[in-house]
CSV table of C-alpha atoms in Angstrom, one decimal:
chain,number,residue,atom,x,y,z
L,1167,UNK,CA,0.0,0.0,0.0
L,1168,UNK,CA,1.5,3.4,-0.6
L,1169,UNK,CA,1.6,6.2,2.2
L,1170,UNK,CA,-0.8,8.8,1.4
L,1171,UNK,CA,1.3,12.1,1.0
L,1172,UNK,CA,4.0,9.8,-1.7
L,1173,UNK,CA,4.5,10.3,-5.1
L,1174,UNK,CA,7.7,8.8,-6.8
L,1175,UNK,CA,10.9,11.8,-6.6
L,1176,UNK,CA,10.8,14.4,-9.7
L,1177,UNK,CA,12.7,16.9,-11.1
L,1178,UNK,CA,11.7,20.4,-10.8
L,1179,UNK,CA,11.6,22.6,-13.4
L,1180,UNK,CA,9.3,25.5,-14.0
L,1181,UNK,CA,8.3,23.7,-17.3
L,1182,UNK,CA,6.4,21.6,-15.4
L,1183,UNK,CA,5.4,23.2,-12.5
L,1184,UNK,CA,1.6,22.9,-13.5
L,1185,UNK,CA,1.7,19.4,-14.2
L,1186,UNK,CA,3.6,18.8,-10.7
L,1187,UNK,CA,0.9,21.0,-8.8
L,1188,UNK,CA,-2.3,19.0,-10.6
L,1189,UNK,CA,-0.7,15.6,-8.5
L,1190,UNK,CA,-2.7,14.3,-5.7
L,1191,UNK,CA,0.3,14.1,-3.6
L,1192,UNK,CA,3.8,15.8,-3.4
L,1193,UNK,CA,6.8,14.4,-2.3
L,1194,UNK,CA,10.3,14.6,-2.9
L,1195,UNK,CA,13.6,13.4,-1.1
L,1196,UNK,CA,15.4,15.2,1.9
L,1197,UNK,CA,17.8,17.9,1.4
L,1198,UNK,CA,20.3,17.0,-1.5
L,1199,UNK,CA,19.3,13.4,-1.1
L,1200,UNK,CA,18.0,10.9,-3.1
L,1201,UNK,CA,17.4,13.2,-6.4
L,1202,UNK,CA,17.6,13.9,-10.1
L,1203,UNK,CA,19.1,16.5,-9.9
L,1204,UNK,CA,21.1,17.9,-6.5
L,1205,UNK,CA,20.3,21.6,-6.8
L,1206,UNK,CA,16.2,20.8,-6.7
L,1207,UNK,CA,15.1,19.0,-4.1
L,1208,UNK,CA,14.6,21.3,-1.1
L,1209,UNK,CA,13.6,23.8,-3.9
L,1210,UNK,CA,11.0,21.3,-5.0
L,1211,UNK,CA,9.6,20.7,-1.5
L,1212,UNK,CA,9.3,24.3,-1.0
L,1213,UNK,CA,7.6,24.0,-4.7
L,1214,UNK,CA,5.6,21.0,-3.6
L,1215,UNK,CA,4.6,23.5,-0.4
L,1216,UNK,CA,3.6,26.4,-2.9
L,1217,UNK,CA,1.1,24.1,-4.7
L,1218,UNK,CA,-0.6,22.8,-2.0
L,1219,UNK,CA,-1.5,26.7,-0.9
L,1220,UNK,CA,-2.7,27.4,-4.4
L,1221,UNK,CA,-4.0,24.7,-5.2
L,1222,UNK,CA,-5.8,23.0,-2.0
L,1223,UNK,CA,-6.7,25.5,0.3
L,1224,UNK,CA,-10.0,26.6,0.7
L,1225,UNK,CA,-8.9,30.7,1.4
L,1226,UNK,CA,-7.3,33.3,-0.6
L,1227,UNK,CA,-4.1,34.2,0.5
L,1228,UNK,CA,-3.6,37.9,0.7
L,1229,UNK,CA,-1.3,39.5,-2.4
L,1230,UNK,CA,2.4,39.7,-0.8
L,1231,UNK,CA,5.8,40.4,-2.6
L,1232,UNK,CA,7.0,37.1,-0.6
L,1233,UNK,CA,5.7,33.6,0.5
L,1234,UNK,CA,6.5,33.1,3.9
L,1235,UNK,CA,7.5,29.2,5.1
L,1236,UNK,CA,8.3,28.4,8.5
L,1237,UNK,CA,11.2,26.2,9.3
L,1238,UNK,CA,11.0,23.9,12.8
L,1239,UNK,CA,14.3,21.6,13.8
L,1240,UNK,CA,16.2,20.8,16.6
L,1241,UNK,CA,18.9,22.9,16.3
L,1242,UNK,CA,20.1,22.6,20.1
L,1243,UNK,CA,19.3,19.9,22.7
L,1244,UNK,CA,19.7,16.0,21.9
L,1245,UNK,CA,19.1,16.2,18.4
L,1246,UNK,CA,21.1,19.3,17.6
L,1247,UNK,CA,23.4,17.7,14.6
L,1248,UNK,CA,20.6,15.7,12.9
L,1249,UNK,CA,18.8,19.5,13.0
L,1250,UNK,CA,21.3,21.6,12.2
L,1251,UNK,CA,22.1,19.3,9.1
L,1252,UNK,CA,18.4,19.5,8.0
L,1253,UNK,CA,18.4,22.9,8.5
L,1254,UNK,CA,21.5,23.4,6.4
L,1255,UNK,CA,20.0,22.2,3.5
L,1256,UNK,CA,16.6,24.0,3.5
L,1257,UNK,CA,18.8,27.6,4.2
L,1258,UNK,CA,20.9,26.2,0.5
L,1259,UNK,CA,17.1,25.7,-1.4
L,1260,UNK,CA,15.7,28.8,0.0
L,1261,UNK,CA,18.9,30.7,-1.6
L,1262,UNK,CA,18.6,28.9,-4.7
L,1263,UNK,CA,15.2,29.5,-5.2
L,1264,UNK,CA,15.9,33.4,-4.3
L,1265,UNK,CA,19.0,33.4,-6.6
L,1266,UNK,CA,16.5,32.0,-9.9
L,1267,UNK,CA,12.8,33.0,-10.6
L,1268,UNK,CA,11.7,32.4,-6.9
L,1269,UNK,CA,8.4,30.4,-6.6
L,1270,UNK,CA,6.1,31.8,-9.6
L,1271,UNK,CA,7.7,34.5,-9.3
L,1272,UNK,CA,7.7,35.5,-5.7
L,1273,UNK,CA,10.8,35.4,-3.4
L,1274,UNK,CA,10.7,32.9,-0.1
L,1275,UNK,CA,11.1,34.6,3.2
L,1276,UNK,CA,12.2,31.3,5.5
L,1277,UNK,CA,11.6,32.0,9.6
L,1278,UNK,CA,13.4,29.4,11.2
L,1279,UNK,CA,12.8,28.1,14.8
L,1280,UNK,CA,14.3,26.0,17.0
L,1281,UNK,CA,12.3,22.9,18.7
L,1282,UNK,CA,15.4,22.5,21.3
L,1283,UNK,CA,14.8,18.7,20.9
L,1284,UNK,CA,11.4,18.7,22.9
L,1285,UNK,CA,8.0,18.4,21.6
L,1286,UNK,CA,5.9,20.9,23.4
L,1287,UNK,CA,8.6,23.8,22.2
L,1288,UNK,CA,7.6,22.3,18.4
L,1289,UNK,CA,3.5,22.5,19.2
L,1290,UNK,CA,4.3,26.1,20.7
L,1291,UNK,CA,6.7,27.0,17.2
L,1292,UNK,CA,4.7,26.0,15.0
L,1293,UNK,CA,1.4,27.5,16.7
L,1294,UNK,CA,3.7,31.1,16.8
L,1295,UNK,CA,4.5,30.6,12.6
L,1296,UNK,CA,1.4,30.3,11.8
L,1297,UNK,CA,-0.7,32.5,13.8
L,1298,UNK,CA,1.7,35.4,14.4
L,1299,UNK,CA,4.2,34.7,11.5
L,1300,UNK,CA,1.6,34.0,9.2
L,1301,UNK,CA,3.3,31.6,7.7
L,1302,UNK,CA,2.1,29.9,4.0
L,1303,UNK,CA,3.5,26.4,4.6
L,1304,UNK,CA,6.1,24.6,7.5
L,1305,UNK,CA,9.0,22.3,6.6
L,1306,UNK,CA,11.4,21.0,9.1
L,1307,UNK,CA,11.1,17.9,11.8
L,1308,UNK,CA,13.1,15.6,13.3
L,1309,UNK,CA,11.9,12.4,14.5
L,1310,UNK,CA,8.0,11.7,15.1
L,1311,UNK,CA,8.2,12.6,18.3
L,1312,UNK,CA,8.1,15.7,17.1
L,1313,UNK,CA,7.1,15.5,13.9
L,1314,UNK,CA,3.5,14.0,15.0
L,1315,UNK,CA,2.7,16.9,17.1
L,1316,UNK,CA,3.3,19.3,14.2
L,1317,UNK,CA,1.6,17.7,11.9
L,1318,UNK,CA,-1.7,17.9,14.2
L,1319,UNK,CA,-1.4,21.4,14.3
L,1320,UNK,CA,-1.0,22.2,10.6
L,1321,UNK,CA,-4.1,20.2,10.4
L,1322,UNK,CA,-6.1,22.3,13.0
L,1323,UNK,CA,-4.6,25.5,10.7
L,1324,UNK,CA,-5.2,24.1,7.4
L,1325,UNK,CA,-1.7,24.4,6.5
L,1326,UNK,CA,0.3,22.8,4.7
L,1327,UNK,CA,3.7,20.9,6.3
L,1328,UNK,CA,6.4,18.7,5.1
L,1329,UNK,CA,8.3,16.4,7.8
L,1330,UNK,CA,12.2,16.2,6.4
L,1331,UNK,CA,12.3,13.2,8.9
L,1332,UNK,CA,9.7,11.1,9.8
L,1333,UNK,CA,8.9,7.2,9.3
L,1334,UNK,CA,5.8,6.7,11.7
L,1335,UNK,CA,3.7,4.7,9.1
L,1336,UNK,CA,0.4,5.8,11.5
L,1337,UNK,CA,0.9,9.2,10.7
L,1338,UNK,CA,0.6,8.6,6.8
L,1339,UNK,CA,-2.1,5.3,6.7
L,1340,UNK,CA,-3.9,5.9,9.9
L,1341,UNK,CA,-4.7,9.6,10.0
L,1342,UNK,CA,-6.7,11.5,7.7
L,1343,UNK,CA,-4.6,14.4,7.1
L,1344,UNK,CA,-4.7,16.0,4.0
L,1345,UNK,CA,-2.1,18.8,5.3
L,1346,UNK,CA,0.6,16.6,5.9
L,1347,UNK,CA,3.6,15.3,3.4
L,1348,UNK,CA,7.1,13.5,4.3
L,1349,UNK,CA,10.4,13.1,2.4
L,1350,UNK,CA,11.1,9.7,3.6
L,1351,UNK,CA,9.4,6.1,4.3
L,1352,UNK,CA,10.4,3.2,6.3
L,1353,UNK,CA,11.0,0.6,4.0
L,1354,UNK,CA,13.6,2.6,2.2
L,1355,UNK,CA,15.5,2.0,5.3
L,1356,UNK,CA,14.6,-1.5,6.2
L,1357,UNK,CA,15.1,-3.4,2.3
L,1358,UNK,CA,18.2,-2.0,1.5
L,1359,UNK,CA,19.8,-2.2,4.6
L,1360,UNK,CA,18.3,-5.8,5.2
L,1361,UNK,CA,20.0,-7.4,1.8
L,1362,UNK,CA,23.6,-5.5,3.1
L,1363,UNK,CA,23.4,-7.7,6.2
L,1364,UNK,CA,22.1,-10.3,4.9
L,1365,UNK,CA,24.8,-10.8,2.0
L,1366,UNK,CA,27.4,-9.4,2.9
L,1367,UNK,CA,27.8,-9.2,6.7
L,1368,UNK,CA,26.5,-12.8,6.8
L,1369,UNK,CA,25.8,-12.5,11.1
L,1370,UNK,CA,26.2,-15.3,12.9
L,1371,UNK,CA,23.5,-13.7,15.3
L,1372,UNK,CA,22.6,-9.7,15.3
L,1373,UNK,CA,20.6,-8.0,17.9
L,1374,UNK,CA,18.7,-4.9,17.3
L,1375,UNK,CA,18.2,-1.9,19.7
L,1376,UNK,CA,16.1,1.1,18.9
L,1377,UNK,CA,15.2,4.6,20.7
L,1378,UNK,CA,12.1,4.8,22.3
L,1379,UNK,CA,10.5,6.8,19.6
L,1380,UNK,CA,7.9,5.9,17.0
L,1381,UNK,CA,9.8,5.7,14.0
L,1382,UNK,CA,12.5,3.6,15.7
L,1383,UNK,CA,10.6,1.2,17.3
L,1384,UNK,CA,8.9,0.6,14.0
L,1385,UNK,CA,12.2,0.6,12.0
L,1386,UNK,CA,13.1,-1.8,14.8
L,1387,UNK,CA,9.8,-4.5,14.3
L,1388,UNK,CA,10.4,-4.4,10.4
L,1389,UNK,CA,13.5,-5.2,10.7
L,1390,UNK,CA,13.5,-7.7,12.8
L,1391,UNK,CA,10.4,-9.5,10.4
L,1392,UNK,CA,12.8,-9.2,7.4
L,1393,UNK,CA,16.1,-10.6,8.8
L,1394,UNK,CA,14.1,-13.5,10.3
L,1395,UNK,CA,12.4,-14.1,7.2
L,1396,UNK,CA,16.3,-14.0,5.2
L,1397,UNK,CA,17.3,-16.6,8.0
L,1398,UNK,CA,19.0,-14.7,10.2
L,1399,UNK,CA,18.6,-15.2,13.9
L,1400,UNK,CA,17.8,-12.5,16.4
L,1401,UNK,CA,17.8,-13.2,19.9
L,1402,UNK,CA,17.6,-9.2,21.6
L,1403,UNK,CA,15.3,-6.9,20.6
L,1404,UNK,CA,15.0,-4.3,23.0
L,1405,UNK,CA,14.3,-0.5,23.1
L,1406,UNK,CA,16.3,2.1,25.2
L,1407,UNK,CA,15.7,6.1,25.9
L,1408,UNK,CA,17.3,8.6,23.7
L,1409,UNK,CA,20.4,10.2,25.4
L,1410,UNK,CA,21.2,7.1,27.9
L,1411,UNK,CA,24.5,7.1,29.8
L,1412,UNK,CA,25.2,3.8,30.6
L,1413,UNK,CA,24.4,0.5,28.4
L,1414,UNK,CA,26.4,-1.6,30.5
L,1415,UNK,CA,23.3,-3.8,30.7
L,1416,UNK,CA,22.5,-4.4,27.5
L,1417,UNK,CA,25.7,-5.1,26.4
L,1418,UNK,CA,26.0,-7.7,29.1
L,1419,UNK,CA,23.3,-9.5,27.0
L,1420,UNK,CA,24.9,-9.0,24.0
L,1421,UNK,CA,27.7,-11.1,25.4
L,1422,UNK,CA,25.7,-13.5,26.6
L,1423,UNK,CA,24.6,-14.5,23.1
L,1424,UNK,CA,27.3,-14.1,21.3
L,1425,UNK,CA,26.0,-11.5,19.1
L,1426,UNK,CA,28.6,-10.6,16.3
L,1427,UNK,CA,26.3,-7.7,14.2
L,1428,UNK,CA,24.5,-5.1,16.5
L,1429,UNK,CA,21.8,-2.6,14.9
L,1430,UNK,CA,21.3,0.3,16.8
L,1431,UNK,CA,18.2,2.5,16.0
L,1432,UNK,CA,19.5,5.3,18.2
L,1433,UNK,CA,20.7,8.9,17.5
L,1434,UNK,CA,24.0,10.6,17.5
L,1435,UNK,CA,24.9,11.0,20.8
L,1436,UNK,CA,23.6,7.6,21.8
L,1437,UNK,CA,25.9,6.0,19.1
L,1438,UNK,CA,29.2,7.8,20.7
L,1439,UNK,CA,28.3,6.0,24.4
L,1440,UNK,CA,27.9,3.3,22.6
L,1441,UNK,CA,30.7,2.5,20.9
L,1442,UNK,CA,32.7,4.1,23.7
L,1443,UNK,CA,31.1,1.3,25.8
L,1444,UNK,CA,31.3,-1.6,23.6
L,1445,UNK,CA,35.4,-1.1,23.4
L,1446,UNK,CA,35.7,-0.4,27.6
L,1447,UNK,CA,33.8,-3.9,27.9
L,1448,UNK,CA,35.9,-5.9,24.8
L,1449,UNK,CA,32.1,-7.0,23.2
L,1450,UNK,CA,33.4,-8.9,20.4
L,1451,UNK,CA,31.4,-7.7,17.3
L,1452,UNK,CA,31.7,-7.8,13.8
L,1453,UNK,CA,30.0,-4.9,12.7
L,1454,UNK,CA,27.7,-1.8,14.2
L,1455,UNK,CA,25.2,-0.6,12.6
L,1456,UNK,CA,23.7,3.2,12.8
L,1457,UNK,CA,21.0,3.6,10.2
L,1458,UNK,CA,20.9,7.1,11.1
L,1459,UNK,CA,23.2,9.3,13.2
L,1460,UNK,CA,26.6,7.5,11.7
L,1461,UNK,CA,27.4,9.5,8.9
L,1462,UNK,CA,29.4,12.5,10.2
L,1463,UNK,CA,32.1,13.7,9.8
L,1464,UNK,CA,32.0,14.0,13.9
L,1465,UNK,CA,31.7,11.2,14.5
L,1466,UNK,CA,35.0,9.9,13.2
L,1467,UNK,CA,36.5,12.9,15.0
L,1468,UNK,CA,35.5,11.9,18.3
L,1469,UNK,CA,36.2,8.2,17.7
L,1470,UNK,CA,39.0,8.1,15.9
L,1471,UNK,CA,40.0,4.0,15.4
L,1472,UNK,CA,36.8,3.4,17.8
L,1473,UNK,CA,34.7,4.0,14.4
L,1474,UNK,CA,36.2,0.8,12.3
L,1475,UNK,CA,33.6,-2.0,11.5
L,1476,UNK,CA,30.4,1.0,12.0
L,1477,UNK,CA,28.7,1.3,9.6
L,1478,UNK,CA,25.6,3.7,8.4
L,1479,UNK,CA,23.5,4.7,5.9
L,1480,UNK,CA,24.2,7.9,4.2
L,1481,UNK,CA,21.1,9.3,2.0
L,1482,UNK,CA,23.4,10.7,-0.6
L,1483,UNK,CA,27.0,11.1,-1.4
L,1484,UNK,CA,29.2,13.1,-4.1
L,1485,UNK,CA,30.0,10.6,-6.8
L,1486,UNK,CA,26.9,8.9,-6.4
L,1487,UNK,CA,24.0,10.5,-8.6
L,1488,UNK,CA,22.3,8.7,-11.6
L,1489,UNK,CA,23.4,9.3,-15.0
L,1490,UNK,CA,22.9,12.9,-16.4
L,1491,UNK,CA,23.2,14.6,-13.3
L,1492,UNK,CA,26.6,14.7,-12.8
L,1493,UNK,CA,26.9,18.3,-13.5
L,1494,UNK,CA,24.1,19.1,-11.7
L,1495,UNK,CA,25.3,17.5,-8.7
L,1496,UNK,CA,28.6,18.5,-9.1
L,1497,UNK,CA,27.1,22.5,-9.1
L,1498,UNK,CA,25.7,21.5,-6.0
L,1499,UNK,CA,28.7,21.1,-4.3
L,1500,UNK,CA,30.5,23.3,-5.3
L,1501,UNK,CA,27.9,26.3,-4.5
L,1502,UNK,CA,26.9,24.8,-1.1
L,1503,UNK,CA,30.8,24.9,-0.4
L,1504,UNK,CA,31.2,28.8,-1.4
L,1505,UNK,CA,28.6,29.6,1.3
């Protein structure tokens, strides 16, 4: 079944802006992620965003020399680097976007606030863009903890928001909310990330441990069905709260059955404990696993040798674009470099 608020990733062009805007649904991948074409995807969200006001909403929107989109992220507090990264990228699309025609025309004004990694600070943000800021659309989100919340109150508002980070399948197939778009789905995680242990990490047993967060827990479940059903055995599953100090527990277990491949569903800070840990005790593994949270530069910084054997899944790369787009990938670079 598809999520409702998914349509496959395009290429934005004002060529076919119309056709874009007559879809049922808009989506497109996170940041400079997953694309056609580098330079276009926050620029087609915010696109994506524009369409839904003039195309959906039951209001007129008053004439204005600029369309105003609010911006919510963690950009302090537990989740800080996963925000500020996010962030990053939508600051590069709204300059782009500036830099050409703007949006039919019309320059984007972006008003940026910070969720300090705590969900009633996102319901209060996003209540403050829309009803003092009077904001056209929202972007931003990390993690459904937050992203849920947010999404509830553009639908109270009528206005439309797309999550850069969520994965809770309930918030997509369970609730009717016409408002509400994401850049990402779960089982772009799980399959790909299934076969690479599966065929080439080959565990002899893997445990899976996941922050106590929607979209975790259900990476964690899918997972779990997917490596069982490709004959791998699991023998932990178990959740743990974001920002822990200690995992001297779990790891005990760990030892215990011999696990040689652990999956860790956790954020950035949590993977830096954890690997500390793992060396201090001597848990014999083969390979760690961050699906998110791994791939920074930081993280090698602050780890040094401790970060051989971890591995994590990084949405896009440079090098790595389909064919065509090397130049405008390339351009990407290069101008997100010269900021």
């Amino acid at each position: 079944m598809r999520e409702r608020g998914l349509i496959p990733a395009v290429r934005i062009d004002g060529g076919i802006m119309k056709e874009f805007c007559r879809g049922k649904h808009l989506w497109l991948w996170l940041k400079h992620a997953r694309r056609r074409a580098a330079p276009t995807t926050w620029a087609g969200i915010l696109l994506g965003i524009w369409c839904g006001i003039t195309a959906s909403l039951a209001f007129a929107l008053p004439e204005a020399k600029t369309i105003r989109i609010g911006e919510i992220n963690p950009l302090t507090g537990k989740l800080a680097v996963h925000g500020q990264e996010i962030h990053q990228g939508i600051l590069y699309a709204v300059e782009e976007i500036n830099a050409g025609d703007g949006l039919q025309g019309r320059q984007v004004e972006l008003i940026s606030r910070d969720d300090q990694s705590r969900p009633d600070v996102a319901i209060n943000q996003a209540q403050e863009l829309i009803l003092r800021e009077k904001v056209s659309g929202l972007v931003g989100g990390y993690v459904d903890s937050q992203v849920g919340p947010i999404s509830e109150v553009a639908l109270h508002h009528q206005v439309p928001y797309v999550a850069s980070a969520s994965l809770q399948e309930a918030l997509t197939r369970e609730r009717k909310n016409p408002f509400f778009f994401r850049v990402a789905r779960l089982d772009g995680i799980v399959t790909p990330l299934c076969q690479f242990i599966k065929e080439v990490l080959k565990p002899r047993q893997a445990a899976i441990i996941h922050a106590a967060t929607p979209g975790s827990t259900e990476f964690a479940g899918d997972l779990k069905g997917c490596l069982e059903a490709a004959g791998v055995t699991i023998p932990i599953v178990e959740k743990f709260r974001p920002g822990s100090p200690d995992f001297s527990a779990l790891l005990l277990k760990l030892r215990v059955a011999k696990v040689d491949v652990l999956i860790s569903g956790g954020f950035y800070p949590d993977h830096l404990v954890l690997l500390r840990q793992i060396h201090e005790q001597h848990i014999p593994l083969k390979a760690y696993i961050g699906p998110w949270g791994v791939a920074y530069d930081g993280l090698i910084r602050e780890l040094g040798n401790l970060s051989e054997n971890v591995f994590g899944a990084c949405a896009w790369n440079p090098g790595i674009t389909l064919p065509g787009t090397e130049q405008a990938s390339s351009a990407f670079v290069e101008g997100f470099q010269k900021r």
